[in-house]
Amino acid sequence: MFGNLQYIVFFGAIVHLCGTFFYLRNTLRGVTKPNRVSFLMWGIAPLISTAAAILAGVGWAILPTFLAGFGPLIIFVASFANKNAYWKLGFFDYICGLLSASALVLWVVTNNPLLAILFALLSDVAAAIPTLIKSWNFPETETAVSYVTSGFSAFTGFFAVQRGDISEYIFGLYIITMNIIILSFLYRKKIAAKFVKL
């Protein structure tokens, strides 16, 4: 850790929690409809990646990744509190969940922390597919600010990097990239409309 840079990570964590709060509030109100497959697996995969990274010797840089798992688990549980906050799951959602869970099982059978992080990434990608499809087709069922704060939190984790190896960077880079993709899906119609006006 260099100087007071760890406080940037803590600030990012607070920002992330604020985004989680807004998503949680909208879920409880039935405005936002999280895909339970995505949010359950999004909760589990980053926490496994966190455990693997800690085993690999990563320090505070892993805090944003931990929060990337903690928030979705809370939202997953909250989705049961309001029947209007439930996004109906289809066969494809369950297939993605199965693929995601399979990647997590592969983590269990390996003692290699880097492989564990890779499997956690694959699991997270499989879990993201249902929400990516939903964000493309039904952007009104999402709360965009939570993806902004999640990406920002992941970015602040880079300020806590100690050794500079791939285990400290990879999941944070992935989280930022996935959040940008989801946000682009949520705002694609507005962005396209602006280009049409030009």
PDB file of C-alpha atoms in Angstrom:
ATOM      1  CA  MET A   1       0.000   0.000   0.000  1.00  0.00           C
ATOM      2  CA  PHE A   2       1.389   3.398  -0.908  1.00  0.00           C
ATOM      3  CA  GLY A   3       0.782   6.293   1.487  1.00  0.00           C
ATOM      4  CA  ASN A   4      -2.859   7.226   1.857  1.00  0.00           C
ATOM      5  CA  LEU A   5      -3.997   5.609  -1.375  1.00  0.00           C
ATOM      6  CA  GLN A   6      -5.907   2.980   0.612  1.00  0.00           C
ATOM      7  CA  TYR A   7      -8.425   5.707   1.458  1.00  0.00           C
ATOM      8  CA  ILE A   8      -9.302   5.939  -2.231  1.00  0.00           C
ATOM      9  CA  VAL A   9     -10.267   2.258  -2.074  1.00  0.00           C
ATOM     10  CA  PHE A  10     -12.439   2.905   0.985  1.00  0.00           C
ATOM     11  CA  PHE A  11     -14.063   5.856  -0.787  1.00  0.00           C
ATOM     12  CA  GLY A  12     -14.765   3.609  -3.762  1.00  0.00           C
ATOM     13  CA  ALA A  13     -16.308   1.066  -1.399  1.00  0.00           C
ATOM     14  CA  ILE A  14     -18.636   3.706   0.040  1.00  0.00           C
ATOM     15  CA  VAL A  15     -19.651   4.818  -3.464  1.00  0.00           C
ATOM     16  CA  HIS A  16     -20.314   1.187  -4.398  1.00  0.00           C
ATOM     17  CA  LEU A  17     -22.494   0.692  -1.325  1.00  0.00           C
ATOM     18  CA  CYS A  18     -24.496   3.784  -2.305  1.00  0.00           C
ATOM     19  CA  GLY A  19     -25.154   2.275  -5.739  1.00  0.00           C
ATOM     20  CA  THR A  20     -26.174  -0.999  -4.103  1.00  0.00           C
ATOM     21  CA  PHE A  21     -28.570   0.920  -1.859  1.00  0.00           C
ATOM     22  CA  PHE A  22     -30.342   2.509  -4.853  1.00  0.00           C
ATOM     23  CA  TYR A  23     -30.623  -0.840  -6.637  1.00  0.00           C
ATOM     24  CA  LEU A  24     -31.882  -2.460  -3.437  1.00  0.00           C
ATOM     25  CA  ARG A  25     -34.434   0.306  -2.870  1.00  0.00           C
ATOM     26  CA  ASN A  26     -35.742   0.032  -6.428  1.00  0.00           C
ATOM     27  CA  THR A  27     -35.890  -3.753  -6.132  1.00  0.00           C
ATOM     28  CA  LEU A  28     -37.951  -3.555  -2.947  1.00  0.00           C
ATOM     29  CA  ARG A  29     -40.277  -1.096  -4.695  1.00  0.00           C
ATOM     30  CA  GLY A  30     -40.660  -3.445  -7.660  1.00  0.00           C
ATOM     31  CA  VAL A  31     -39.239  -0.868 -10.090  1.00  0.00           C
ATOM     32  CA  THR A  32     -36.056  -2.809 -10.774  1.00  0.00           C
ATOM     33  CA  LYS A  33     -36.353  -6.506 -11.596  1.00  0.00           C
ATOM     34  CA  PRO A  34     -33.043  -8.298 -11.054  1.00  0.00           C
ATOM     35  CA  ASN A  35     -32.407 -11.596 -12.796  1.00  0.00           C
ATOM     36  CA  ARG A  36     -31.968 -13.992  -9.882  1.00  0.00           C
ATOM     37  CA  VAL A  37     -29.580 -16.284 -11.749  1.00  0.00           C
ATOM     38  CA  SER A  38     -27.258 -13.368 -12.484  1.00  0.00           C
ATOM     39  CA  PHE A  39     -27.393 -11.898  -9.003  1.00  0.00           C
ATOM     40  CA  LEU A  40     -26.954 -15.185  -7.162  1.00  0.00           C
ATOM     41  CA  MET A  41     -23.935 -16.146  -9.236  1.00  0.00           C
ATOM     42  CA  TRP A  42     -22.638 -12.553  -9.256  1.00  0.00           C
ATOM     43  CA  GLY A  43     -22.676 -12.818  -5.492  1.00  0.00           C
ATOM     44  CA  ILE A  44     -20.849 -16.120  -5.309  1.00  0.00           C
ATOM     45  CA  ALA A  45     -18.196 -15.730  -8.027  1.00  0.00           C
ATOM     46  CA  PRO A  46     -16.573 -12.496  -6.761  1.00  0.00           C
ATOM     47  CA  LEU A  47     -16.490 -13.875  -3.219  1.00  0.00           C
ATOM     48  CA  ILE A  48     -14.661 -16.957  -4.481  1.00  0.00           C
ATOM     49  CA  SER A  49     -12.330 -14.704  -6.449  1.00  0.00           C
ATOM     50  CA  THR A  50     -11.787 -12.702  -3.259  1.00  0.00           C
ATOM     51  CA  ALA A  51     -10.859 -15.840  -1.324  1.00  0.00           C
ATOM     52  CA  ALA A  52      -8.527 -16.981  -4.111  1.00  0.00           C
ATOM     53  CA  ALA A  53      -6.887 -13.557  -4.348  1.00  0.00           C
ATOM     54  CA  ILE A  54      -6.323 -13.461  -0.588  1.00  0.00           C
ATOM     55  CA  LEU A  55      -4.687 -16.892  -0.826  1.00  0.00           C
ATOM     56  CA  ALA A  56      -2.499 -15.439  -3.593  1.00  0.00           C
ATOM     57  CA  GLY A  57      -1.429 -12.654  -1.229  1.00  0.00           C
ATOM     58  CA  VAL A  58      -3.555  -9.785  -2.551  1.00  0.00           C
ATOM     59  CA  GLY A  59      -4.279  -7.048  -0.005  1.00  0.00           C
ATOM     60  CA  TRP A  60      -6.786  -4.196   0.085  1.00  0.00           C
ATOM     61  CA  ALA A  61      -6.956  -4.144  -3.717  1.00  0.00           C
ATOM     62  CA  ILE A  62      -9.468  -6.993  -3.426  1.00  0.00           C
ATOM     63  CA  LEU A  63     -12.024  -4.935  -1.434  1.00  0.00           C
ATOM     64  CA  PRO A  64     -13.947  -3.777  -4.549  1.00  0.00           C
ATOM     65  CA  THR A  65     -14.150  -7.383  -5.740  1.00  0.00           C
ATOM     66  CA  PHE A  66     -15.548  -8.438  -2.370  1.00  0.00           C
ATOM     67  CA  LEU A  67     -18.186  -5.711  -2.592  1.00  0.00           C
ATOM     68  CA  ALA A  68     -18.976  -6.810  -6.150  1.00  0.00           C
ATOM     69  CA  GLY A  69     -20.148 -10.080  -4.580  1.00  0.00           C
ATOM     70  CA  PHE A  70     -21.655  -8.775  -1.359  1.00  0.00           C
ATOM     71  CA  GLY A  71     -24.052  -6.324  -3.049  1.00  0.00           C
ATOM     72  CA  PRO A  72     -25.600  -8.795  -5.511  1.00  0.00           C
ATOM     73  CA  LEU A  73     -26.222 -11.326  -2.734  1.00  0.00           C
ATOM     74  CA  ILE A  74     -28.185  -8.713  -0.791  1.00  0.00           C
ATOM     75  CA  ILE A  75     -30.181  -7.842  -3.916  1.00  0.00           C
ATOM     76  CA  PHE A  76     -30.799 -11.531  -4.653  1.00  0.00           C
ATOM     77  CA  VAL A  77     -32.336 -11.970  -1.199  1.00  0.00           C
ATOM     78  CA  ALA A  78     -34.320  -8.729  -1.549  1.00  0.00           C
ATOM     79  CA  SER A  79     -35.849  -9.927  -4.827  1.00  0.00           C
ATOM     80  CA  PHE A  80     -37.936 -12.396  -2.797  1.00  0.00           C
ATOM     81  CA  ALA A  81     -39.469  -9.595  -0.700  1.00  0.00           C
ATOM     82  CA  ASN A  82     -41.566  -8.140  -3.535  1.00  0.00           C
ATOM     83  CA  LYS A  83     -43.245 -10.349  -6.131  1.00  0.00           C
ATOM     84  CA  ASN A  84     -43.064  -7.444  -8.606  1.00  0.00           C
ATOM     85  CA  ALA A  85     -39.269  -7.424  -8.271  1.00  0.00           C
ATOM     86  CA  TYR A  86     -38.962 -10.860  -9.807  1.00  0.00           C
ATOM     87  CA  TRP A  87     -37.752 -11.300 -13.372  1.00  0.00           C
ATOM     88  CA  LYS A  88     -39.228 -14.509 -14.765  1.00  0.00           C
ATOM     89  CA  LEU A  89     -36.518 -17.027 -15.527  1.00  0.00           C
ATOM     90  CA  GLY A  90     -36.426 -19.138 -18.664  1.00  0.00           C
ATOM     91  CA  PHE A  91     -34.559 -22.256 -19.762  1.00  0.00           C
ATOM     92  CA  PHE A  92     -31.608 -20.215 -21.045  1.00  0.00           C
ATOM     93  CA  ASP A  93     -31.250 -18.487 -17.656  1.00  0.00           C
ATOM     94  CA  TYR A  94     -30.928 -21.851 -15.944  1.00  0.00           C
ATOM     95  CA  ILE A  95     -28.378 -23.042 -18.517  1.00  0.00           C
ATOM     96  CA  CYS A  96     -26.274 -19.947 -17.783  1.00  0.00           C
ATOM     97  CA  GLY A  97     -26.636 -20.622 -14.076  1.00  0.00           C
ATOM     98  CA  LEU A  98     -25.508 -24.219 -14.595  1.00  0.00           C
ATOM     99  CA  LEU A  99     -22.466 -23.097 -16.595  1.00  0.00           C
ATOM    100  CA  SER A 100     -21.671 -20.537 -13.924  1.00  0.00           C
ATOM    101  CA  ALA A 101     -21.961 -23.122 -11.151  1.00  0.00           C
ATOM    102  CA  SER A 102     -19.809 -25.575 -13.135  1.00  0.00           C
ATOM    103  CA  ALA A 103     -17.012 -23.016 -13.321  1.00  0.00           C
ATOM    104  CA  LEU A 104     -17.223 -22.619  -9.555  1.00  0.00           C
ATOM    105  CA  VAL A 105     -16.921 -26.383  -9.100  1.00  0.00           C
ATOM    106  CA  LEU A 106     -13.732 -26.278 -11.177  1.00  0.00           C
ATOM    107  CA  TRP A 107     -12.378 -23.780  -8.670  1.00  0.00           C
ATOM    108  CA  VAL A 108     -12.968 -26.262  -5.869  1.00  0.00           C
ATOM    109  CA  VAL A 109     -10.879 -28.956  -7.570  1.00  0.00           C
ATOM    110  CA  THR A 110      -7.872 -26.735  -8.258  1.00  0.00           C
ATOM    111  CA  ASN A 111      -5.272 -25.538  -5.784  1.00  0.00           C
ATOM    112  CA  ASN A 112      -3.977 -22.887  -8.163  1.00  0.00           C
ATOM    113  CA  PRO A 113      -5.169 -19.382  -7.111  1.00  0.00           C
ATOM    114  CA  LEU A 114      -4.766 -17.979 -10.647  1.00  0.00           C
ATOM    115  CA  LEU A 115      -6.860 -20.805 -12.112  1.00  0.00           C
ATOM    116  CA  ALA A 116      -9.434 -20.182  -9.405  1.00  0.00           C
ATOM    117  CA  ILE A 117      -9.650 -16.535 -10.449  1.00  0.00           C
ATOM    118  CA  LEU A 118      -9.990 -17.605 -14.100  1.00  0.00           C
ATOM    119  CA  PHE A 119     -12.828 -19.994 -13.257  1.00  0.00           C
ATOM    120  CA  ALA A 120     -14.490 -17.279 -11.177  1.00  0.00           C
ATOM    121  CA  LEU A 121     -14.302 -14.965 -14.195  1.00  0.00           C
ATOM    122  CA  LEU A 122     -15.838 -17.595 -16.470  1.00  0.00           C
ATOM    123  CA  SER A 123     -18.557 -18.148 -13.903  1.00  0.00           C
ATOM    124  CA  ASP A 124     -19.278 -14.440 -13.718  1.00  0.00           C
ATOM    125  CA  VAL A 125     -19.470 -14.106 -17.509  1.00  0.00           C
ATOM    126  CA  ALA A 126     -21.979 -16.965 -17.711  1.00  0.00           C
ATOM    127  CA  ALA A 127     -24.000 -15.358 -14.920  1.00  0.00           C
ATOM    128  CA  ALA A 128     -23.949 -11.990 -16.697  1.00  0.00           C
ATOM    129  CA  ILE A 129     -25.472 -13.234 -19.955  1.00  0.00           C
ATOM    130  CA  PRO A 130     -29.121 -13.228 -18.737  1.00  0.00           C
ATOM    131  CA  THR A 131     -28.785  -9.674 -17.410  1.00  0.00           C
ATOM    132  CA  LEU A 132     -27.025  -8.547 -20.587  1.00  0.00           C
ATOM    133  CA  ILE A 133     -29.950  -9.849 -22.641  1.00  0.00           C
ATOM    134  CA  LYS A 134     -32.465  -8.264 -20.264  1.00  0.00           C
ATOM    135  CA  SER A 135     -30.587  -4.947 -20.290  1.00  0.00           C
ATOM    136  CA  TRP A 136     -30.636  -4.921 -24.087  1.00  0.00           C
ATOM    137  CA  ASN A 137     -34.331  -5.734 -24.412  1.00  0.00           C
ATOM    138  CA  PHE A 138     -35.794  -4.194 -21.244  1.00  0.00           C
ATOM    139  CA  PRO A 139     -33.471  -1.419 -19.996  1.00  0.00           C
ATOM    140  CA  GLU A 140     -36.263   0.062 -17.876  1.00  0.00           C
ATOM    141  CA  THR A 141     -36.010  -2.952 -15.530  1.00  0.00           C
ATOM    142  CA  GLU A 142     -32.518  -1.962 -14.370  1.00  0.00           C
ATOM    143  CA  THR A 143     -30.998   0.717 -12.112  1.00  0.00           C
ATOM    144  CA  ALA A 144     -28.072   2.108 -14.084  1.00  0.00           C
ATOM    145  CA  VAL A 145     -26.387   4.018 -11.253  1.00  0.00           C
ATOM    146  CA  SER A 146     -25.427   0.766  -9.522  1.00  0.00           C
ATOM    147  CA  TYR A 147     -23.337  -0.268 -12.527  1.00  0.00           C
ATOM    148  CA  VAL A 148     -21.590   3.115 -12.539  1.00  0.00           C
ATOM    149  CA  THR A 149     -20.700   2.848  -8.846  1.00  0.00           C
ATOM    150  CA  SER A 150     -19.604  -0.778  -9.226  1.00  0.00           C
ATOM    151  CA  GLY A 151     -17.231   0.146 -12.048  1.00  0.00           C
ATOM    152  CA  PHE A 152     -15.888   3.124 -10.098  1.00  0.00           C
ATOM    153  CA  SER A 153     -15.271   0.955  -7.047  1.00  0.00           C
ATOM    154  CA  ALA A 154     -13.365  -1.580  -9.150  1.00  0.00           C
ATOM    155  CA  PHE A 155     -11.240   1.248 -10.568  1.00  0.00           C
ATOM    156  CA  THR A 156     -10.289   2.486  -7.093  1.00  0.00           C
ATOM    157  CA  GLY A 157      -8.983  -0.992  -6.289  1.00  0.00           C
ATOM    158  CA  PHE A 158      -6.067  -0.332  -8.636  1.00  0.00           C
ATOM    159  CA  PHE A 159      -4.756   2.268  -6.175  1.00  0.00           C
ATOM    160  CA  ALA A 160      -4.193  -0.500  -3.633  1.00  0.00           C
ATOM    161  CA  VAL A 161      -2.169  -2.752  -5.941  1.00  0.00           C
ATOM    162  CA  GLN A 162       1.024  -3.831  -4.218  1.00  0.00           C
ATOM    163  CA  ARG A 163       2.860  -6.269  -6.468  1.00  0.00           C
ATOM    164  CA  GLY A 164       1.405  -5.443  -9.856  1.00  0.00           C
ATOM    165  CA  ASP A 165       0.794  -9.044 -10.908  1.00  0.00           C
ATOM    166  CA  ILE A 166      -2.221 -10.269 -12.838  1.00  0.00           C
ATOM    167  CA  SER A 167      -4.040 -11.606  -9.760  1.00  0.00           C
ATOM    168  CA  GLU A 168      -4.414  -8.045  -8.475  1.00  0.00           C
ATOM    169  CA  TYR A 169      -5.710  -6.596 -11.739  1.00  0.00           C
ATOM    170  CA  ILE A 170      -7.740  -9.185 -13.587  1.00  0.00           C
ATOM    171  CA  PHE A 171     -11.060  -9.221 -11.741  1.00  0.00           C
ATOM    172  CA  GLY A 172     -11.112  -5.442 -11.370  1.00  0.00           C
ATOM    173  CA  LEU A 173     -10.548  -5.006 -15.111  1.00  0.00           C
ATOM    174  CA  TYR A 174     -13.294  -7.503 -15.804  1.00  0.00           C
ATOM    175  CA  ILE A 175     -15.768  -5.750 -13.480  1.00  0.00           C
ATOM    176  CA  ILE A 176     -15.100  -2.385 -15.136  1.00  0.00           C
ATOM    177  CA  THR A 177     -15.496  -3.874 -18.619  1.00  0.00           C
ATOM    178  CA  MET A 178     -18.729  -5.713 -17.784  1.00  0.00           C
ATOM    179  CA  ASN A 179     -20.259  -2.623 -16.184  1.00  0.00           C
ATOM    180  CA  ILE A 180     -19.411  -0.532 -19.248  1.00  0.00           C
ATOM    181  CA  ILE A 181     -21.033  -3.135 -21.504  1.00  0.00           C
ATOM    182  CA  ILE A 182     -24.202  -3.263 -19.396  1.00  0.00           C
ATOM    183  CA  LEU A 183     -24.401   0.538 -19.267  1.00  0.00           C
ATOM    184  CA  SER A 184     -23.977   0.738 -23.038  1.00  0.00           C
ATOM    185  CA  PHE A 185     -26.876  -1.701 -23.403  1.00  0.00           C
ATOM    186  CA  LEU A 186     -29.043   0.303 -20.998  1.00  0.00           C
ATOM    187  CA  TYR A 187     -28.403   3.586 -22.816  1.00  0.00           C
ATOM    188  CA  ARG A 188     -28.042   2.306 -26.383  1.00  0.00           C
ATOM    189  CA  LYS A 189     -31.351   3.800 -27.553  1.00  0.00           C
ATOM    190  CA  LYS A 190     -30.538   7.222 -26.089  1.00  0.00           C
ATOM    191  CA  ILE A 191     -27.040   7.131 -27.547  1.00  0.00           C
ATOM    192  CA  ALA A 192     -28.357   6.057 -30.952  1.00  0.00           C
ATOM    193  CA  ALA A 193     -30.985   8.819 -30.870  1.00  0.00           C
ATOM    194  CA  LYS A 194     -28.283  11.441 -30.311  1.00  0.00           C
ATOM    195  CA  PHE A 195     -26.273  10.162 -33.265  1.00  0.00           C
ATOM    196  CA  VAL A 196     -29.372  10.255 -35.459  1.00  0.00           C
ATOM    197  CA  LYS A 197     -29.889  13.911 -34.528  1.00  0.00           C
ATOM    198  CA  LEU A 198     -26.305  14.664 -35.538  1.00  0.00           C
TER     199      LEU A 198
END
